[in-house]
Amino acid sequence: MKCTECGLDFNYFVGEKEAYDRFGYTAPENCQNCRQLRRLAFRNEKSLYHNKSYLSGKQIIALYPKESPFRIIDQDEWWDDKFDVSIYGRDFDFSRPFFEQFAELQKEVPRWDRVFLKCENSDFTNNCAEVNNSYLSFSSHSGENLYYCVRVYRSNDCVDCMNVKNGHYSNNCVDCTDIYNLHFSQLSENCSDSYFLLDCKACKDCILCANLRNKNYMILNQQYSKDEYEKLKEIFIKQFVSNPKSFVDKFAEFKKDKIRRCLQNNNCENVEGNFINGSKNIFNGFFVTSCQDSINIYNCDETKNSYDTSHNDQSELSLECDTNLGLYECCFCTYVVNTKFSKYCDQCFYLKNCFGCIGLKRGEYMILNKQYSEEEYEELITKINEHMKRTGEYGKPFPANLTSFLYNDTMAQDSAPLTKEEAISKGFSWHEEEKEANYYAKEYKIPESEEEMDKSICDKILMCEVSGKNYKIIPQEFEFYKKLRLPLPRLCPDQRYKELLKLQTPRKLLNTKCSICGKGIQTTYPEEFGYTISCEECYLKTVY
Ligand SMILES: [Zn+2]
Ligand SMILES: [Zn+2]
């Protein structure tokens, strides 16, 4: 089949057409990747703006800029009993398409400033739960003192980490689990007191190493005595603090020819995808934990029988849903929690049999925020289905340009970057970067030795070595670097995020051959990376 969106050929996975059938829909005519990108356009994970509450005028930090056509309010105001969105309820208009009516309702019902649950002292965060004393950290839960972190779980005192579980006192780590005092490392587990590790397990006191198991006192994969190591480590720290980039470059060079495991799936049965843990019968899944019987599933935990679904936890029978918790038999929903038998809902809690509703704290038999009896609801839904078949909307998700976010604020821009012109021609809005004039031209020189590292740097305006943007180091962050004897960052937080992103591979399976035995395998490492990719068997023989 040819994708109607990108024009590339694609095939349905076994069971994919049947899954759509089960919901009464025909399988989509666009490819799995385009469907994923569409959902990502509905997810602003990390762009925050100063804004004012539509209800009280109070200053808020929001995912929407002041110019946004949406009415944004503080979450406390949203939860207030006095705040009632049923006043926005309206009749379904059978003379117009449904998506058009939904878009109008979206502009009237006040929306949450950001998404958070039980977070303290963490105003500049989003999509976080039970995160305290954190700053510019996103999509994380159960954490404390997290700065510039994305998808960091059950962790504390981490800076610039991405996709880390059980991380403690760590800096610049990607795809790591159970780490302590580990820095600038990737794909490592149960490692501590080390720097620049790639795919290491149970290692302590190692620097610039790859593919090691249960090792201590190693540098560049060479064994040293404890005394030798300690001496060399002192030299390393001095040089690292003075010129971190030289080690980042050295590590990039060192990693080049190291064997890479084709996919990172553990404790699974019958799965295809990458970063799948403890799951079975998953096809085209990425960052999936404890899930089963699902296809095209991304960043989901404890979800089953779900299809074309992203960031959906503890859900069952969900189709084309993004960023939800506890769904049962729901389609085309975003930011919906503990909900059953509902479709096309946005920012709602505790729904049952609802259609096209926005901002409800609880609801049953509601359509476009208007209440009906059970009989009226069933009758109206049948009519709406017929209507949507005529308008061509039946079984279709919201078009990407109905997103309430600016395209380059969403995760879609990370995966499929567009230029401003391209985005606008596709019907998206665009976040204009602040004008250069707002930047200070002067550059403050970052101290190159530990002795010179002084808290006064937190008052200075720094300039990013790569983007030229100005940035600051916050006091908590400074204390972290000082205490752990790490270099101060020479890059602005945005650029640091981009550097971490570069270490992740696309969420798309590619066919290749094991570079050791020649067997046909799947991987997510693009060919142009030039890596030595090995099949699971060869990897286990070589690395363990
Ligand atoms: Zn496509
Ligand atoms: Zn092999």
Coordinates of C-alpha atoms and ligand atoms in Angstrom, one line a residue:
M1 CA 0.0 0.0 0.0
K2 CA 1.0 3.6 -0.6
C3 CA 0.7 5.9 2.4
T4 CA -1.6 8.8 1.6
E5 CA 0.5 11.0 3.8
C6 CA 4.2 10.4 2.9
G7 CA 3.7 8.4 -0.3
L8 CA 6.0 5.5 1.0
D9 CA 4.9 1.9 0.6
F10 CA 3.7 0.2 3.7
N11 CA 2.1 -3.1 4.8
Y12 CA -0.4 -3.8 7.6
F13 CA 0.9 -5.9 10.4
V14 CA -0.8 -9.2 11.1
G15 CA -3.9 -8.4 13.1
E16 CA -3.9 -4.7 12.3
K17 CA -6.8 -4.6 9.9
E18 CA -8.8 -6.9 12.2
A19 CA -8.1 -4.6 15.1
Y20 CA -9.7 -1.7 13.3
D21 CA -12.5 -4.0 12.2
R22 CA -13.2 -4.8 15.9
F23 CA -13.9 -1.1 16.5
G24 CA -16.1 -0.9 13.3
Y25 CA -13.6 1.1 11.3
T26 CA -11.6 0.4 8.2
A27 CA -7.8 0.4 8.6
P28 CA -6.2 3.8 7.9
E29 CA -4.7 4.6 4.6
N30 CA -1.6 6.3 6.0
C31 CA 1.4 4.4 7.3
Q32 CA 2.2 3.5 10.9
N33 CA 4.9 6.2 11.2
C34 CA 2.7 9.0 9.8
R35 CA 0.0 8.0 12.3
Q36 CA 2.5 8.2 15.1
L37 CA 3.7 11.7 13.9
R38 CA 0.1 12.9 13.8
R39 CA -0.3 12.0 17.5
L40 CA 3.0 13.6 18.4
A41 CA 1.7 16.9 17.0
F42 CA -0.8 16.8 19.9
R43 CA 1.9 16.6 22.5
N44 CA 3.7 19.7 23.7
E45 CA 6.1 18.2 26.2
K46 CA 8.5 20.9 27.0
S47 CA 7.7 24.4 25.6
L48 CA 6.5 26.7 28.4
Y49 CA 5.2 30.3 28.3
H50 CA 4.3 33.0 30.8
N51 CA 0.6 33.5 30.4
K52 CA -2.4 34.7 32.4
S53 CA -5.4 32.7 33.6
Y54 CA -8.5 33.3 31.6
L55 CA -10.6 33.1 34.7
S56 CA -8.7 35.0 37.3
G57 CA -6.0 36.9 35.4
K58 CA -3.4 35.4 37.7
Q59 CA 0.1 34.8 36.3
I60 CA 0.6 31.2 35.1
I61 CA 3.2 29.0 33.4
A62 CA 1.5 27.4 30.5
L63 CA 2.0 25.2 27.4
Y64 CA 0.4 28.0 25.4
P65 CA 1.6 31.5 24.6
K66 CA -0.4 34.6 25.3
E67 CA -1.4 34.9 21.6
S68 CA -2.9 31.4 21.7
P69 CA -6.6 31.4 20.8
F70 CA -7.3 29.0 23.7
R71 CA -8.6 30.0 27.2
I72 CA -6.0 28.8 29.6
I73 CA -6.5 28.4 33.4
D74 CA -4.6 27.3 36.4
Q75 CA -5.1 23.6 37.3
D76 CA -6.4 24.6 40.8
E77 CA -9.0 26.7 39.2
W78 CA -10.0 23.9 36.9
W79 CA -10.5 21.5 39.9
D80 CA -12.6 24.1 41.8
D81 CA -16.2 22.9 42.2
K82 CA -17.4 26.4 41.0
F83 CA -15.8 25.7 37.6
D84 CA -18.4 24.0 35.4
V85 CA -17.8 23.3 31.8
S86 CA -21.4 22.0 31.1
I87 CA -22.3 25.7 30.4
Y88 CA -20.4 25.2 27.1
G89 CA -22.6 22.3 26.1
R90 CA -24.2 22.5 22.6
D91 CA -26.4 20.6 20.2
F92 CA -24.7 18.6 17.5
D93 CA -25.2 20.4 14.2
F94 CA -25.9 17.9 11.4
S95 CA -25.3 20.6 8.7
R96 CA -21.6 20.8 9.5
P97 CA -18.6 18.4 9.9
F98 CA -18.0 17.2 13.5
F99 CA -14.3 18.2 13.6
E100 CA -15.3 21.8 12.9
Q101 CA -17.7 21.8 15.8
F102 CA -15.2 20.2 18.1
A103 CA -12.6 22.8 17.2
E104 CA -15.0 25.6 18.2
L105 CA -15.8 23.9 21.5
Q106 CA -12.0 23.6 22.1
K107 CA -11.5 27.3 21.8
E108 CA -14.3 28.0 24.4
V109 CA -13.7 25.5 27.1
P110 CA -10.9 26.7 29.4
R111 CA -7.8 24.4 29.2
W112 CA -5.2 23.3 31.8
D113 CA -2.1 25.4 31.9
R114 CA 0.2 22.4 32.2
V115 CA -0.3 18.7 33.0
F116 CA 0.9 17.6 36.5
L117 CA -0.3 15.5 39.3
K118 CA 0.8 15.8 42.9
C119 CA 3.9 17.9 42.2
E120 CA 5.5 20.3 44.6
N121 CA 7.7 23.3 44.0
S122 CA 8.1 22.4 40.3
D123 CA 6.3 25.1 38.4
F124 CA 8.4 24.8 35.3
T125 CA 7.6 21.2 34.5
N126 CA 5.0 19.4 32.4
N127 CA 3.5 15.9 32.1
C128 CA 4.9 15.1 35.6
A129 CA 3.5 13.2 38.5
E130 CA 4.8 13.2 42.0
V131 CA 7.9 15.2 41.1
N132 CA 9.2 17.7 43.7
N133 CA 11.7 20.5 43.7
S134 CA 12.4 20.1 40.0
Y135 CA 13.0 22.5 37.1
L136 CA 12.4 22.3 33.4
S137 CA 11.8 18.5 33.6
F138 CA 9.2 16.8 31.6
S139 CA 7.2 13.5 31.3
S140 CA 8.7 12.2 34.5
H141 CA 7.3 10.7 37.6
S142 CA 8.3 9.9 41.2
G143 CA 11.3 12.2 41.3
E144 CA 13.1 14.9 43.2
N145 CA 15.7 17.5 42.3
L146 CA 15.4 16.8 38.5
Y147 CA 16.8 19.5 36.3
Y148 CA 16.4 19.5 32.5
C149 CA 15.3 15.9 32.5
V150 CA 12.9 14.1 30.1
R151 CA 11.3 10.7 30.9
V152 CA 13.1 10.1 34.1
Y153 CA 11.4 7.9 36.6
R154 CA 11.9 7.0 40.3
S155 CA 15.0 9.2 40.4
N156 CA 16.6 12.0 42.3
D157 CA 19.3 14.6 41.7
C158 CA 19.7 14.2 38.0
V159 CA 20.6 16.8 35.4
D160 CA 20.2 16.5 31.6
C161 CA 19.0 12.9 31.6
M162 CA 16.7 11.3 29.2
N163 CA 14.9 8.0 29.5
V164 CA 16.4 7.0 32.9
K165 CA 14.9 4.7 35.5
N166 CA 16.2 4.7 39.1
G167 CA 18.8 7.3 38.4
H168 CA 20.6 9.1 41.3
Y169 CA 23.2 11.9 41.2
S170 CA 23.7 11.5 37.4
N171 CA 24.3 13.9 34.6
N172 CA 23.9 13.5 30.8
C173 CA 22.7 9.9 30.8
V174 CA 20.4 8.4 28.1
D175 CA 18.6 5.1 28.2
C176 CA 20.1 4.0 31.5
T177 CA 18.6 2.1 34.5
D178 CA 19.7 1.8 38.1
I179 CA 22.6 4.2 38.0
Y180 CA 24.4 6.2 40.7
N181 CA 26.9 9.0 40.1
L182 CA 27.1 8.0 36.5
H183 CA 27.7 10.7 33.8
F184 CA 27.6 11.1 30.1
S185 CA 26.6 7.5 29.6
Q186 CA 24.3 5.5 27.4
L187 CA 22.5 2.1 27.5
S188 CA 24.0 1.2 30.8
E189 CA 22.6 -0.6 33.8
N190 CA 23.5 -0.9 37.4
C191 CA 26.6 1.2 37.1
S192 CA 28.1 3.8 39.4
D193 CA 30.9 6.3 39.9
S194 CA 31.7 6.3 36.3
Y195 CA 31.9 8.5 33.2
F196 CA 31.3 7.9 29.5
L197 CA 30.0 4.3 29.5
L198 CA 28.3 2.7 26.5
D199 CA 26.3 -0.5 27.1
C200 CA 28.0 -1.5 30.4
K201 CA 26.4 -3.5 33.2
A202 CA 27.4 -3.7 36.9
C203 CA 30.4 -1.5 36.5
K204 CA 31.9 0.8 39.0
D205 CA 34.9 3.2 38.7
C206 CA 35.3 3.1 34.9
I207 CA 35.9 5.9 32.4
L208 CA 35.4 5.8 28.6
C209 CA 34.4 2.1 28.4
A210 CA 32.0 0.1 26.3
N211 CA 30.4 -3.4 26.4
L212 CA 31.8 -4.3 29.8
R213 CA 30.2 -6.5 32.5
N214 CA 31.1 -6.5 36.2
K215 CA 34.3 -4.4 35.9
N216 CA 36.1 -1.9 38.1
Y217 CA 39.0 0.5 37.5
M218 CA 39.0 0.4 33.7
I219 CA 39.8 3.3 31.3
L220 CA 39.2 2.9 27.5
N221 CA 38.4 -0.8 28.2
Q222 CA 41.9 -1.3 29.8
Q223 CA 42.3 -2.7 33.3
Y224 CA 44.2 -0.6 35.9
S225 CA 45.0 -1.2 39.6
K226 CA 42.9 0.8 42.1
D227 CA 45.9 3.1 42.8
E228 CA 46.6 3.7 39.1
Y229 CA 43.0 4.3 38.4
E230 CA 42.6 6.9 41.2
K231 CA 45.6 8.8 40.0
L232 CA 44.4 8.8 36.4
K233 CA 40.9 9.7 37.5
E234 CA 42.2 12.9 39.2
I235 CA 43.9 13.9 35.9
F236 CA 40.7 13.1 34.0
I237 CA 38.6 15.2 36.3
K238 CA 40.9 18.2 35.9
Q239 CA 40.8 17.9 32.1
F240 CA 37.1 17.2 32.0
V241 CA 36.2 20.2 34.0
S242 CA 38.4 22.4 31.9
N243 CA 37.3 21.1 28.5
P244 CA 34.3 18.8 28.6
K245 CA 33.8 18.9 24.8
S246 CA 37.2 17.1 24.2
F247 CA 35.9 14.1 26.1
V248 CA 32.5 14.2 24.5
D249 CA 34.3 14.0 21.1
K250 CA 36.7 11.4 22.3
F251 CA 33.8 9.2 23.5
A252 CA 32.0 9.6 20.2
E253 CA 35.1 8.4 18.4
F254 CA 35.7 5.5 20.8
K255 CA 32.0 4.3 20.5
K256 CA 32.2 4.2 16.7
D257 CA 33.5 0.7 16.2
K258 CA 31.9 -0.9 19.2
I259 CA 29.4 -3.7 18.7
R260 CA 25.8 -2.6 19.1
R261 CA 23.0 -4.9 20.1
C262 CA 20.4 -4.7 17.3
L263 CA 17.4 -4.0 19.7
Q264 CA 16.9 -3.4 23.4
N265 CA 14.2 -5.8 24.3
N266 CA 14.2 -7.7 27.6
N267 CA 12.1 -10.5 29.1
C268 CA 9.7 -10.5 26.2
E269 CA 7.8 -13.1 24.2
N270 CA 6.9 -12.6 20.6
V271 CA 7.6 -8.9 20.2
E272 CA 8.8 -6.6 17.4
G273 CA 10.1 -3.2 18.3
N274 CA 12.7 -1.5 20.5
F275 CA 13.0 -0.9 24.3
I276 CA 10.2 -3.4 25.1
N277 CA 10.3 -4.8 28.6
G278 CA 8.3 -7.7 30.2
S279 CA 5.7 -7.7 27.4
K280 CA 4.2 -10.2 24.9
N281 CA 2.7 -10.1 21.5
I282 CA 3.7 -6.6 20.6
F283 CA 4.2 -5.5 17.1
N284 CA 5.8 -2.2 16.2
G285 CA 6.2 -1.2 19.8
F286 CA 8.7 1.3 21.2
F287 CA 9.4 2.1 24.9
V288 CA 6.8 -0.4 26.0
T289 CA 6.7 -2.0 29.5
S290 CA 4.4 -4.7 30.8
C291 CA 2.1 -4.6 27.8
Q292 CA 0.5 -7.3 25.7
D293 CA -1.4 -8.0 22.4
S294 CA -0.9 -4.5 20.9
I295 CA 0.2 -3.0 17.6
N296 CA 1.8 0.3 16.9
I297 CA 2.3 1.2 20.5
Y298 CA 4.7 3.8 21.8
N299 CA 5.7 4.8 25.4
C300 CA 3.0 2.7 27.1
D301 CA 3.0 0.9 30.4
E302 CA 0.6 -1.9 31.5
T303 CA -1.6 -1.5 28.4
K304 CA -3.2 -4.3 26.3
N305 CA -5.2 -4.9 23.2
S306 CA -4.4 -1.3 22.1
Y307 CA -3.6 0.0 18.6
D308 CA -2.0 3.2 17.3
T309 CA -1.6 4.4 20.8
S310 CA 1.1 6.6 22.5
H311 CA 1.8 7.6 26.1
N312 CA -1.2 5.5 27.3
D313 CA -0.8 3.7 30.6
Q314 CA -3.0 1.1 32.2
S315 CA -5.4 1.0 29.3
E316 CA -7.2 -1.7 27.4
L317 CA -8.9 -1.6 24.0
S318 CA -7.8 1.9 23.1
L319 CA -7.4 3.0 19.5
E320 CA -5.7 6.1 18.2
C321 CA -5.2 7.6 21.7
D322 CA -2.4 9.7 23.0
T323 CA -1.5 10.8 26.6
N324 CA -4.1 9.0 28.7
L325 CA -4.4 6.9 31.8
G326 CA -6.8 4.1 32.6
L327 CA -8.8 3.9 29.4
Y328 CA -11.2 1.1 28.5
E329 CA -12.6 0.9 25.0
C330 CA -11.9 4.4 23.9
C331 CA -10.9 5.9 20.6
F332 CA -9.3 9.2 19.5
C333 CA -8.9 10.6 23.1
T334 CA -6.1 12.8 24.5
Y335 CA -5.4 13.8 28.1
V336 CA -8.2 11.6 29.4
V337 CA -8.1 9.7 32.7
N338 CA -10.1 6.7 34.0
T339 CA -12.6 6.7 31.2
K340 CA -14.7 4.0 29.4
F341 CA -16.6 3.7 26.2
S342 CA -15.8 7.2 25.0
K343 CA -14.6 8.8 21.8
Y344 CA -13.1 12.1 20.7
C345 CA -12.6 13.5 24.2
D346 CA -10.0 15.9 25.4
Q347 CA -8.8 16.8 28.9
C348 CA -11.4 14.8 30.9
F349 CA -11.6 12.6 34.0
Y350 CA -14.0 9.8 34.8
L351 CA -16.1 9.6 31.7
K352 CA -18.4 6.8 30.6
N353 CA -20.2 6.9 27.2
C354 CA -19.2 10.4 26.1
F355 CA -18.5 11.8 22.7
G356 CA -16.7 14.9 21.7
C357 CA -16.4 16.3 25.2
I358 CA -13.8 18.7 26.6
G359 CA -12.7 19.5 30.2
L360 CA -15.2 17.4 32.1
K361 CA -14.4 16.2 35.6
R362 CA -17.0 13.5 35.4
G363 CA -19.6 12.6 32.8
E364 CA -22.0 10.0 31.3
Y365 CA -24.0 10.1 28.1
M366 CA -22.7 13.5 27.1
I367 CA -22.1 14.8 23.6
L368 CA -20.3 18.1 22.9
N369 CA -20.5 18.7 26.7
K370 CA -24.3 18.4 26.6
Q371 CA -26.2 15.9 28.8
Y372 CA -28.6 13.3 27.4
S373 CA -30.5 10.3 28.7
E374 CA -29.2 6.9 27.8
E375 CA -31.8 6.4 25.1
E376 CA -31.3 9.9 23.6
Y377 CA -27.5 9.3 23.6
E378 CA -27.7 6.0 21.8
E379 CA -30.1 7.4 19.2
L380 CA -27.9 10.5 18.7
I381 CA -24.7 8.5 18.4
T382 CA -26.2 6.3 15.6
K383 CA -27.2 9.5 13.7
I384 CA -23.7 11.0 14.3
N385 CA -22.0 7.9 13.0
E386 CA -24.1 8.1 9.8
H387 CA -23.4 11.8 9.5
M388 CA -19.6 11.2 9.9
K389 CA -19.7 8.5 7.2
R390 CA -21.1 11.2 4.9
T391 CA -18.6 13.8 5.9
G392 CA -15.7 11.3 5.6
E393 CA -14.8 11.7 9.3
Y394 CA -16.0 8.3 10.5
G395 CA -13.2 6.3 12.1
K396 CA -10.7 9.0 11.5
P397 CA -8.6 10.7 14.2
F398 CA -8.5 14.5 14.5
P399 CA -6.5 16.0 11.7
A400 CA -3.0 17.1 12.9
N401 CA -3.7 20.7 12.4
L402 CA -6.5 20.6 15.0
T403 CA -3.7 20.5 17.6
S404 CA -3.9 23.2 20.2
F405 CA -0.1 23.6 20.1
L406 CA 2.4 25.3 17.9
Y407 CA 4.0 22.7 15.6
N408 CA 7.6 23.4 16.7
D409 CA 6.6 23.1 20.4
T410 CA 5.4 19.5 19.9
M411 CA 7.2 16.2 19.8
A412 CA 6.4 16.0 16.1
Q413 CA 9.1 18.6 15.4
D414 CA 11.7 16.4 17.2
S415 CA 10.8 13.4 14.9
A416 CA 9.9 15.1 11.7
P417 CA 11.3 18.7 11.7
L418 CA 9.5 21.1 9.4
T419 CA 10.5 24.6 8.4
K420 CA 8.1 27.4 9.4
E421 CA 6.8 27.6 5.8
E422 CA 6.2 23.9 5.5
A423 CA 4.4 23.8 8.9
I424 CA 2.2 26.8 7.9
S425 CA 1.4 25.3 4.5
K426 CA 0.2 22.2 6.4
G427 CA -2.2 24.3 8.5
F428 CA -0.1 24.4 11.7
S429 CA 0.8 27.4 13.8
W430 CA 4.5 28.2 14.5
H431 CA 6.4 29.4 17.6
E432 CA 8.5 32.3 16.6
E433 CA 11.9 32.4 18.3
E434 CA 12.6 35.5 20.3
K435 CA 14.4 38.1 18.2
E436 CA 18.2 38.1 18.3
A437 CA 18.1 41.6 19.7
N438 CA 17.0 40.1 23.0
Y439 CA 20.2 38.2 23.3
Y440 CA 23.2 39.6 25.0
A441 CA 26.1 39.7 22.7
K442 CA 28.7 39.4 25.4
E443 CA 30.0 36.1 26.4
Y444 CA 31.0 35.2 30.0
K445 CA 33.9 32.8 30.1
I446 CA 33.1 29.7 32.1
P447 CA 35.8 28.8 34.8
E448 CA 38.0 26.0 33.6
S449 CA 39.1 24.7 37.0
E450 CA 37.2 23.5 40.1
E451 CA 38.9 26.1 42.3
E452 CA 37.5 28.9 40.1
M453 CA 33.9 27.5 40.2
D454 CA 32.1 30.0 42.2
K455 CA 28.4 30.4 42.9
S456 CA 28.5 33.9 41.5
I457 CA 28.3 32.3 38.0
C458 CA 24.6 31.9 38.7
D459 CA 24.2 35.6 38.2
K460 CA 26.0 35.6 34.9
I461 CA 24.4 35.4 31.5
L462 CA 26.2 32.7 29.5
M463 CA 26.3 32.1 25.8
C464 CA 25.8 28.7 24.3
E465 CA 28.9 27.5 22.4
V466 CA 26.7 25.9 19.7
S467 CA 23.5 28.0 19.3
G468 CA 24.8 31.3 20.6
K469 CA 21.7 31.5 22.8
N470 CA 21.9 33.0 26.2
Y471 CA 21.3 30.8 29.3
K472 CA 21.9 30.7 33.0
I473 CA 22.9 28.1 35.5
I474 CA 20.5 27.9 38.4
P475 CA 22.0 27.6 42.0
Q476 CA 20.7 24.1 42.6
E477 CA 22.3 23.0 39.3
F478 CA 25.6 24.7 40.3
E479 CA 25.7 22.9 43.6
F480 CA 25.2 19.6 41.8
Y481 CA 28.1 20.2 39.4
K482 CA 30.3 21.4 42.2
K483 CA 29.5 18.5 44.6
L484 CA 30.0 15.9 41.9
R485 CA 33.1 17.5 40.4
L486 CA 31.5 18.0 37.0
P487 CA 32.1 20.6 34.3
L488 CA 29.7 23.5 34.1
P489 CA 27.6 23.2 30.8
R490 CA 28.9 25.2 27.8
L491 CA 25.6 24.6 26.0
C492 CA 22.2 26.1 26.6
P493 CA 19.5 23.7 27.9
D494 CA 17.8 23.5 24.5
Q495 CA 21.0 22.5 22.8
R496 CA 21.7 20.0 25.5
Y497 CA 18.3 18.5 24.8
K498 CA 19.1 18.3 21.1
E499 CA 22.4 16.5 21.9
L500 CA 20.6 13.9 24.0
L501 CA 18.0 13.4 21.3
K502 CA 20.8 12.7 18.8
L503 CA 21.8 9.6 21.0
Q504 CA 18.3 8.1 20.5
T505 CA 17.4 6.2 17.4
P506 CA 14.2 6.7 15.3
R507 CA 11.1 4.8 16.4
K508 CA 11.1 2.8 13.2
L509 CA 12.3 -0.8 12.5
L510 CA 14.8 -1.2 9.7
N511 CA 16.0 -4.4 8.0
T512 CA 19.8 -5.1 8.1
K513 CA 22.3 -7.9 8.5
C514 CA 24.2 -9.0 11.6
S515 CA 27.7 -7.7 11.0
I516 CA 29.1 -10.9 12.6
C517 CA 27.1 -13.8 11.3
G518 CA 25.3 -12.1 8.4
K519 CA 21.8 -13.2 9.5
G520 CA 18.9 -10.9 8.5
I521 CA 17.9 -8.8 11.5
Q522 CA 15.9 -5.7 12.5
T523 CA 17.3 -2.6 14.2
T524 CA 16.6 1.0 14.7
Y525 CA 20.1 2.2 14.0
P526 CA 20.0 3.9 10.6
E527 CA 22.7 2.7 8.1
E528 CA 24.3 6.1 7.9
F529 CA 25.4 5.8 11.6
G530 CA 27.9 3.2 10.3
Y531 CA 27.6 1.1 13.4
T532 CA 28.6 -2.6 13.8
I533 CA 25.2 -4.1 14.6
S534 CA 24.9 -7.6 15.8
C535 CA 22.1 -10.1 16.3
E536 CA 21.1 -11.1 19.8
E537 CA 23.0 -14.4 19.7
C538 CA 26.3 -12.8 18.4
Y539 CA 25.9 -10.0 20.9
L540 CA 25.5 -12.4 23.8
K541 CA 28.5 -14.4 22.6
T542 CA 30.7 -11.3 22.2
V543 CA 29.7 -9.1 25.1
Y544 CA 28.8 -11.5 27.9
Ligands
ZN1 ZN 3.4 7.7 5.7
ZN2 ZN 24.8 -12.6 14.4

